[in-house]
């Protein structure tokens, strides 16, 4: 019996380790390339740089004026994610639990944006922003981000809300709680894993977003970090070490957010609520 | 007004903010784009020419390249639904068991989605490279000399699958997180009670895990289908749709037409593509609904 | 109704509004704004702009948007919102340029050019910014843009690798048969002969075009585009067959069918291929990758049976167009008159290793660039008609299929002709 458990454990860890290595390798390569010189990257295909150029990071930061872009990206991501989480969870709860006029129709309408990929839709969007005077404004860009990501949030959260045990909510209703109170105090906390997921995904998507920001914003002082990376991509020559350094810097915040959020995708919260 | 209909109206307020934003920033541009699909426009000219359904007819009957691209995307999607999500589920189940170091694994598995498409495309292109690729180096040193200069991305037989593998590698992290979150919301007591009743791991999986996870599976399946059918960045950075169109997908076709001044036509292609995806998703959602209510 | 609900609603909509409160950066208003895609030249541009401001008091600002696909999207969006800067370039083909002109986004600068400005340039790049009276696009004849440099596409070859294979590094192949022979010799010496970004359709088209001009000549091409000569004509099939011959002689580097030019450049720069089809910008690229590379350039080797001279792709490098809707258009034109003067052109040429558009600046170029400059007169003449992009696309894809051995050249010729006939029929509807 013990050998069976041992074997299962061994296989489990083996699979996990192999997959992990394949995930780490590119990050390792990215950092390793960022420490090489341009010539080295093209002439020698070694795993580790001969003389690590840590100064590449400082150069990348100053040349790409990262400080400003970093702050902008942070603003867009934080406000965008807040907006998405609140608005989509409200709507998702409405779709999951409440009686509303034309519920089914509205639901499909709202998630239809997920389903119709129109790359060219940014042209009418741009024209409309222009007419509304929202072009080259932070507000305009954030509103685009929020509305663009609502569908996914509503879709994900509705499934989670539907799966929550109805008893607690019904008990609260009998106790006289308002619908909003139930949403705010019961449903939201129970859906913490789903909310954390949403925060992670949307932070990633807004932080990495490039095209809309580039087209909507004219003022350099408002541009996000992906714009800063453009500096390293020339017409014919790409400054690979700098680009890799820049990409590494740009990747770190998302990993940090992920580390903070993934704590919430942890067992025990749901169980705890049931017991209480 | 009855209490129910008054409630129904108040409850609308929950959905209102989302609805308003949607109507202004999504729906209206969508309508305009839809309108565009009935016109011939090069993206610049001040006047558009109305052509009715002509472009739609052309796509449905005279554009085999578009449907081949659809087929390519479908192939990758089927692979993603089975291999990618299977892997994600397996990993989620393993990590869910609270083994040693599960925190570290959770962080690592999320790295591929976090990486920018540029990095992923570059690295895998390097791995697959016929001349310097590490894959061929590895195979050759294992004795398979015939692969010494094989260009995985340039040969018809392997190019699409090679790109599919990269897509799955980059995407499994998303499925992993959602599935893990779903697994975490299943109350532990159910499993404990089942163990007391004498059920083994497989039975617990079949009777507790699977039924509770059906809505989550549906979500993951739909997101996989939508995300994979719309694959673009990787194809563009690795093969440009080549060799000779064997890795073309609908979005690369749409972009190509747009870049060549066929805005109206490419929009029509996008609308047709959207309708296909919409139908598939609606069917899935309804099917899952029915399965759940049983 | 719960107050909480109200608070949450307001909060989620107001947060973005708070985010937009920021002090506007107060930079002095620019007189002339130029949008470009050449990141590597930003520093040189800024230096020259500063000089100009000191001299003339006019403030010129260069803004980069890269890479070029992204630049194109930005231009198109700005055009539809009428928010284009003083100077830019749509980076499209002649048909797109015509569309911009007809919509009033590009100014006709023939009057300024005729006052003597035009004489400074090589004729080719200028003619690529010109629409003549026989053009099929419906554009009023005239000059619509100004070139700041020129480029051409030829074949680079690695002298050291040539020597290694027993080939004379100072006498590269002059004819097609010599070319195939050289390929075989390189292969047997264990060297990969030929690389290029053939994963990018246009580059295959460029190589094929040299031979199309060689075999069919200018009128032959015009006749084909007008539908008078079919693609199944034996001359066209011969052009397609050339790629098959290259394949049979083992000329192609592994993976060439999906290779982008950047990778081909890397392969040549690191000495893994003996020849590379690339543009004059390659001089700068190879220098940054491997300054010790010992190479020369050669024209595409001509066919024995060809009746017309060998021509190469090029002429135009980078050009700029002017926005007629801007009040500062005159200032912008004045700036470019200054920028294309001999001294400024020499600065740009030396700092960015490109061939200047100004003829007088060509005398002091380093040897390789000088050879390129001397060959500028061999570039294709601009044609009054262009082929439908779908037909060109099928042709380029067909050539890729020949390279990977999927289809024989006769079949590709038939497919291209079929597409051509389909387009002709559609046009008549």
Coordinates of C-alpha atoms in Angstrom, one line a residue, chain A residues 17 66 82 137 166 203 210 215 232 242 244 265 271:
Chain A
X17 CA 8.3 19.2 -12.6
X66 CA 9.8 53.7 -18.4
X82 CA -11.9 47.9 -10.5
X137 CA -7.9 61.1 -22.7
X166 CA -29.0 29.0 -2.4
X203 CA -4.7 42.9 -15.2
X210 CA -1.0 47.9 -27.1
X215 CA -4.3 54.6 -31.6
X232 CA 13.6 49.0 -29.3
X242 CA 17.3 45.9 -24.7
X244 CA 14.3 41.5 -23.6
X265 CA -7.8 30.8 -5.0
X271 CA -16.0 25.7 3.3

